[in-house]
Amino acid sequence: MRACGSGTCFHAGENEAMSRGLTEALESWDSVRSSELYGVEAWGNGFFHVTEDGYAAVRLQNSSGPVSVKFHDIVQGLYQRGFSLPILLRFGDLLAARIRAIHEAFAKAISDSGYGGVYRGVYPIKVNQQQQTVADVVKFGRELHHGLEAGSKAELIAALAYMHDPEAYIVCNGYKDAEFIDLALSSLKMGLQTILVLEMPGELDLLLDRAAKLNIRPRIGIRVKLASSVGGKWSESGGESSVFGLTPPQVIGVADRLRDLGMLDCLELLHYHLGSQVPNIREIREAIREAAQYYASLVKEGAKMGILDIGGGLAIDYDGSRCNCASSANYDVAEYAADVVEGVMEICTAAGVAHPTIVSESGRALVGYNSVLLVNVLSTRSVEVPEAPKPLPKPIPEPIRNLMDVAAGLRTRNLGEFYNDAIFYREEIQKAFKHGDITLRQHAEADRLFWHILTRIRAELPKLRFVPEDMRGLEDIMADIYYCNFSVFQSLPDSWAIDQLFPIMPIQRLNEKPARLAVLSDITCDCDGKIDHFVGLHDTRGALPVHAVGKDEDYVLAVFLVGAYQETLGDLHNLFGDTNVASIHVDDAGEISYEQELDGDSVGDVLSYVEYNPQGLLARFRELAEEAVRQKRISPTERREILDAYENGLRGYTYFET
Ligand SMILES: *Cc1c(COP(=O)(O)O)cnc(C)c1O
């Protein structure tokens, strides 16, 4: 359930509409209703939509303006190029649009308010470290001098290879050793604007030591631990309990130390980071005021300053609800920028301090929209609508007789009561089986009867004006299972780890009513490898409306907004590796162009990540086959075929290939 889930925003109407949908599959339907049902306009940020002929589509750009491209057409092109699903699509155009949107929002807030400073962004590499994403941020951010944030030595090494803009910042956070510091200092000498942010008080000595050895004047930032803390799922990095950041005495300690060394002019930046996905604008407002006080105080202490770095936290509205719950945000980029600028301005003006350059480290809000994961449905399993059970041979044990009475007496007016009775008697039956009082055959018949009752109850639900709380889960329990060709652990780790909600919808048949409800299962053999919470009209729902999938039909689902944090957090659960990746643009003729197609991991690749050597595996398997030939279990020809199959397997995609 969604974190805000008091359940109060549940509307019986939605349930009713859905259940009605189940029984009246032939009712007229169109793409507009699909768009509403899946909430595309609410979470799509104008990037995604449903076409009139029933396809999910993305709006890309060519020189003549926006072009609508259907996911279905992209997939057909990928098939022709020999790619199979699952595949991750990246849309550079959307990343470019997000970078522009953030800069425009700050530019407008600055000009509207008469703020005296400018805005500069830096992209935190950890949010999506893939080479293509970092290269795209640098490319699309070039004119706006969008810089990079590095939280580790490896990220700094990547940043220094890509960020050569002398007007953009490179902000170094995280734990730093001498090598990290030396690299950052040397880049200053080469003309880059690299700022080393102190995260812990102990870092200052090492930094001063290295700067003296290399004879380079450092540009220093200081990260403060704010008292303001935030809600949401990612809040641990902000607030007093944060492991990063300096406390007020430590901040003053750094200032005094630098003053003694005559180096207060090296202290230029004040930084804080509240945590990612801060859903409530009030918390952002509180924090900016506290941080601006720190900033103004350091100016008064005599530090050079000039830059206030407000970290990340700018949220994405994953469910389109625009509320302050974990998967949403009660503000947009324009409000965010306006509130930040206003807060800094008010406090600095009151303190008589010049307005600083505002730097933000938005990651999620920049790259979240950029990627869409496409998965194909491999098979489906429906809860069968059980026939009324056959009469049982007598004597019938008491709990089963009671359950039969429930079935016989079920009416629309007593649904709630009889539902609870059915649950109760089923438990009695399970207990009786455990004690050996009923046979497996009796248990099987009773189970069939129980599901028969539940199916009938579910069919009656739409007739109720109000669906009792305890019966609302019924549609989820009885939902179909759609087995999809992907691994939740590899491709949507936050869905598994922190119940992050991602919008999901079919990419085709959207002018047909989706008459089934399904939970999605991946192909790892792990019961956590499933998705059972989805964006609903008014609240999270436990099952996704989908179409019945025909035999041999290629039914594809898209998972949206997966550009931030999902790609590298993924683990190799069951040794499913990276998916294929394709970067999609449209050319000036409106044709889809496929750039930077990347093959996903092969089986050999993922095995080598866990220290197997593919050649060694083959050699060992060959021994087994050779021995089998010697023992005349298989023929030499069979040996050859089996070894070929094994080798092909090593070279193949880790996912199901069609
Ligand atoms: C993770 C992180 C960010 C990015 O946060 P988003 O909410 O994704 O924008 C920015 N700065 C620091 C220091 C971080 O650790």
mmCIF file of N, CA and C and ligand atoms in Angstrom, residues 122-127 149-151 171 173-174 199 223 234 237 244 271-278 309-316 318 336 360-367 564-565, ligand 1:
data_model
loop_
_atom_site.group_PDB
_atom_site.id
_atom_site.type_symbol
_atom_site.label_atom_id
_atom_site.label_comp_id
_atom_site.label_asym_id
_atom_site.label_seq_id
_atom_site.Cartn_x
_atom_site.Cartn_y
_atom_site.Cartn_z
ATOM 1 N N VAL A 122 23.787 20.805 -11.124
ATOM 2 C CA VAL A 122 24.766 19.723 -11.280
ATOM 3 C C VAL A 122 24.004 18.403 -11.226
ATOM 4 N N TYR A 123 24.405 17.474 -12.070
ATOM 5 C CA TYR A 123 23.730 16.173 -12.115
ATOM 6 C C TYR A 123 24.499 15.161 -11.268
ATOM 7 N N PRO A 124 23.841 14.587 -10.250
ATOM 8 C CA PRO A 124 24.511 13.593 -9.405
ATOM 9 C C PRO A 124 24.621 12.260 -10.140
ATOM 10 N N ILE A 125 25.838 11.858 -10.410
ATOM 11 C CA ILE A 125 26.074 10.693 -11.267
ATOM 12 C C ILE A 125 25.450 9.425 -10.695
ATOM 13 N N LYS A 126 25.395 9.331 -9.363
ATOM 14 C CA LYS A 126 24.890 8.086 -8.777
ATOM 15 C C LYS A 126 23.437 7.743 -9.171
ATOM 16 N N VAL A 127 22.683 8.736 -9.609
ATOM 17 C CA VAL A 127 21.268 8.497 -9.909
ATOM 18 C C VAL A 127 21.090 7.607 -11.152
ATOM 19 N N GLU A 149 27.821 16.097 -10.269
ATOM 20 C CA GLU A 149 28.143 15.866 -8.878
ATOM 21 C C GLU A 149 28.708 14.461 -8.766
ATOM 22 N N ALA A 150 29.862 14.337 -8.089
ATOM 23 C CA ALA A 150 30.488 13.036 -7.933
ATOM 24 C C ALA A 150 30.518 12.681 -6.460
ATOM 25 N N GLY A 151 30.072 11.471 -6.142
ATOM 26 C CA GLY A 151 30.020 11.067 -4.746
ATOM 27 C C GLY A 151 31.075 10.029 -4.403
ATOM 28 N N VAL A 171 30.855 19.168 -8.395
ATOM 29 C CA VAL A 171 30.764 19.162 -6.937
ATOM 30 C C VAL A 171 31.141 17.769 -6.436
ATOM 31 N N ASN A 173 31.134 15.252 -3.458
ATOM 32 C CA ASN A 173 30.634 14.877 -2.136
ATOM 33 C C ASN A 173 31.190 13.515 -1.766
ATOM 34 N N GLY A 174 30.729 12.988 -0.675
ATOM 35 C CA GLY A 174 31.089 11.621 -0.304
ATOM 36 C C GLY A 174 32.440 11.535 0.378
ATOM 37 N N GLU A 199 32.257 16.658 4.122
ATOM 38 C CA GLU A 199 31.068 15.957 4.618
ATOM 39 C C GLU A 199 31.231 15.620 6.089
ATOM 40 N N ARG A 223 29.190 20.772 3.967
ATOM 41 C CA ARG A 223 27.834 20.215 4.017
ATOM 42 C C ARG A 223 27.321 20.310 5.436
ATOM 43 N N TRP A 234 12.948 8.238 1.517
ATOM 44 C CA TRP A 234 14.384 8.343 1.293
ATOM 45 C C TRP A 234 15.009 9.364 2.240
ATOM 46 N N SER A 237 18.968 10.522 4.554
ATOM 47 C CA SER A 237 20.188 11.282 4.301
ATOM 48 C C SER A 237 20.114 12.727 4.795
ATOM 49 N N PHE A 244 25.988 12.183 7.208
ATOM 50 C CA PHE A 244 26.780 13.198 6.526
ATOM 51 C C PHE A 244 26.433 14.582 7.035
ATOM 52 N N HIS A 271 26.404 23.464 1.398
ATOM 53 C CA HIS A 271 25.624 22.379 0.805
ATOM 54 C C HIS A 271 24.774 21.667 1.852
ATOM 55 N N TYR A 272 23.588 21.238 1.441
ATOM 56 C CA TYR A 272 22.825 20.286 2.246
ATOM 57 C C TYR A 272 22.057 19.399 1.275
ATOM 58 N N HIS A 273 21.676 18.239 1.759
ATOM 59 C CA HIS A 273 20.852 17.339 0.947
ATOM 60 C C HIS A 273 19.822 16.715 1.868
ATOM 61 N N LEU A 274 18.554 16.964 1.550
ATOM 62 C CA LEU A 274 17.476 16.521 2.442
ATOM 63 C C LEU A 274 17.148 15.049 2.296
ATOM 64 N N GLY A 275 17.569 14.456 1.204
ATOM 65 C CA GLY A 275 17.112 13.106 0.876
ATOM 66 C C GLY A 275 16.396 13.186 -0.453
ATOM 67 N N SER A 276 16.197 12.046 -1.075
ATOM 68 C CA SER A 276 15.596 12.038 -2.399
ATOM 69 C C SER A 276 14.073 11.978 -2.299
ATOM 70 N N GLN A 277 13.405 12.446 -3.358
ATOM 71 C CA GLN A 277 11.942 12.351 -3.453
ATOM 72 C C GLN A 277 11.279 12.937 -2.206
ATOM 73 N N VAL A 278 11.473 14.222 -2.009
ATOM 74 C CA VAL A 278 10.802 14.909 -0.897
ATOM 75 C C VAL A 278 9.411 15.305 -1.391
ATOM 76 N N ASP A 309 24.308 25.380 -2.386
ATOM 77 C CA ASP A 309 23.970 24.135 -3.087
ATOM 78 C C ASP A 309 22.899 23.400 -2.292
ATOM 79 N N ILE A 310 21.699 23.345 -2.863
ATOM 80 C CA ILE A 310 20.540 22.830 -2.120
ATOM 81 C C ILE A 310 20.324 21.329 -2.273
ATOM 82 N N GLY A 311 21.290 20.632 -2.887
ATOM 83 C CA GLY A 311 21.197 19.173 -2.986
ATOM 84 C C GLY A 311 20.083 18.709 -3.916
ATOM 85 N N GLY A 312 19.650 17.472 -3.720
ATOM 86 C CA GLY A 312 18.578 16.909 -4.557
ATOM 87 C C GLY A 312 17.252 16.978 -3.825
ATOM 88 N N GLY A 313 16.378 16.045 -4.121
ATOM 89 C CA GLY A 313 15.110 15.968 -3.404
ATOM 90 C C GLY A 313 13.897 16.343 -4.230
ATOM 91 N N LEU A 314 14.116 17.079 -5.317
ATOM 92 C CA LEU A 314 12.997 17.463 -6.183
ATOM 93 C C LEU A 314 12.294 16.185 -6.653
ATOM 94 N N ALA A 315 11.010 16.086 -6.325
ATOM 95 C CA ALA A 315 10.309 14.803 -6.481
ATOM 96 C C ALA A 315 9.633 14.665 -7.838
ATOM 97 N N ILE A 316 9.365 13.429 -8.194
ATOM 98 C CA ILE A 316 8.577 13.099 -9.382
ATOM 99 C C ILE A 316 7.219 12.598 -8.910
ATOM 100 N N TYR A 318 5.036 10.117 -9.386
ATOM 101 C CA TYR A 318 4.948 8.801 -10.034
ATOM 102 C C TYR A 318 3.515 8.345 -10.209
ATOM 103 N N TYR A 336 8.744 24.687 -6.962
ATOM 104 C CA TYR A 336 9.995 24.368 -6.277
ATOM 105 C C TYR A 336 10.981 25.522 -6.450
ATOM 106 N N SER A 360 21.513 23.350 -7.661
ATOM 107 C CA SER A 360 20.753 22.201 -7.182
ATOM 108 C C SER A 360 21.315 20.928 -7.802
ATOM 109 N N GLU A 361 21.147 19.835 -7.077
ATOM 110 C CA GLU A 361 21.695 18.537 -7.498
ATOM 111 C C GLU A 361 20.577 17.581 -7.834
ATOM 112 N N SER A 362 19.594 18.044 -8.600
ATOM 113 C CA SER A 362 18.468 17.174 -8.934
ATOM 114 C C SER A 362 18.912 16.036 -9.828
ATOM 115 N N GLY A 363 18.588 14.834 -9.412
ATOM 116 C CA GLY A 363 18.922 13.670 -10.225
ATOM 117 C C GLY A 363 17.664 13.005 -10.742
ATOM 118 N N ARG A 364 16.856 12.553 -9.799
ATOM 119 C CA ARG A 364 15.611 11.869 -10.128
ATOM 120 C C ARG A 364 14.755 12.698 -11.091
ATOM 121 N N ALA A 365 14.589 13.972 -10.754
ATOM 122 C CA ALA A 365 13.704 14.817 -11.551
ATOM 123 C C ALA A 365 14.260 15.053 -12.956
ATOM 124 N N LEU A 366 15.564 14.860 -13.115
ATOM 125 C CA LEU A 366 16.188 15.059 -14.419
ATOM 126 C C LEU A 366 16.073 13.819 -15.299
ATOM 127 N N VAL A 367 16.412 12.669 -14.731
ATOM 128 C CA VAL A 367 16.518 11.458 -15.561
ATOM 129 C C VAL A 367 15.380 10.455 -15.376
ATOM 130 N N ALA A 564 15.633 6.819 -13.051
ATOM 131 C CA ALA A 564 16.438 7.166 -11.875
ATOM 132 C C ALA A 564 16.569 5.985 -10.936
ATOM 133 N N TYR A 565 17.774 5.675 -10.564
ATOM 134 C CA TYR A 565 18.125 4.711 -9.511
ATOM 135 C C TYR A 565 17.876 3.242 -9.844
HETATM 136 C C1 LIG B 1 21.327 11.183 -4.098
HETATM 137 C C2 LIG B 1 21.791 12.551 -3.996
HETATM 138 C C3 LIG B 1 21.260 13.533 -4.835
HETATM 139 C C4 LIG B 1 20.148 13.281 -5.823
HETATM 140 O O1 LIG B 1 18.902 13.356 -5.241
HETATM 141 P P1 LIG B 1 17.575 13.373 -6.152
HETATM 142 O O2 LIG B 1 16.491 13.353 -5.169
HETATM 143 O O3 LIG B 1 17.631 12.182 -7.025
HETATM 144 O O4 LIG B 1 17.560 14.606 -6.942
HETATM 145 C C5 LIG B 1 21.785 14.797 -4.749
HETATM 146 N N1 LIG B 1 22.777 15.088 -3.865
HETATM 147 C C6 LIG B 1 23.295 14.175 -3.038
HETATM 148 C C7 LIG B 1 24.352 14.551 -2.094
HETATM 149 C C8 LIG B 1 22.819 12.875 -3.053
HETATM 150 O O5 LIG B 1 23.309 11.970 -2.215
#
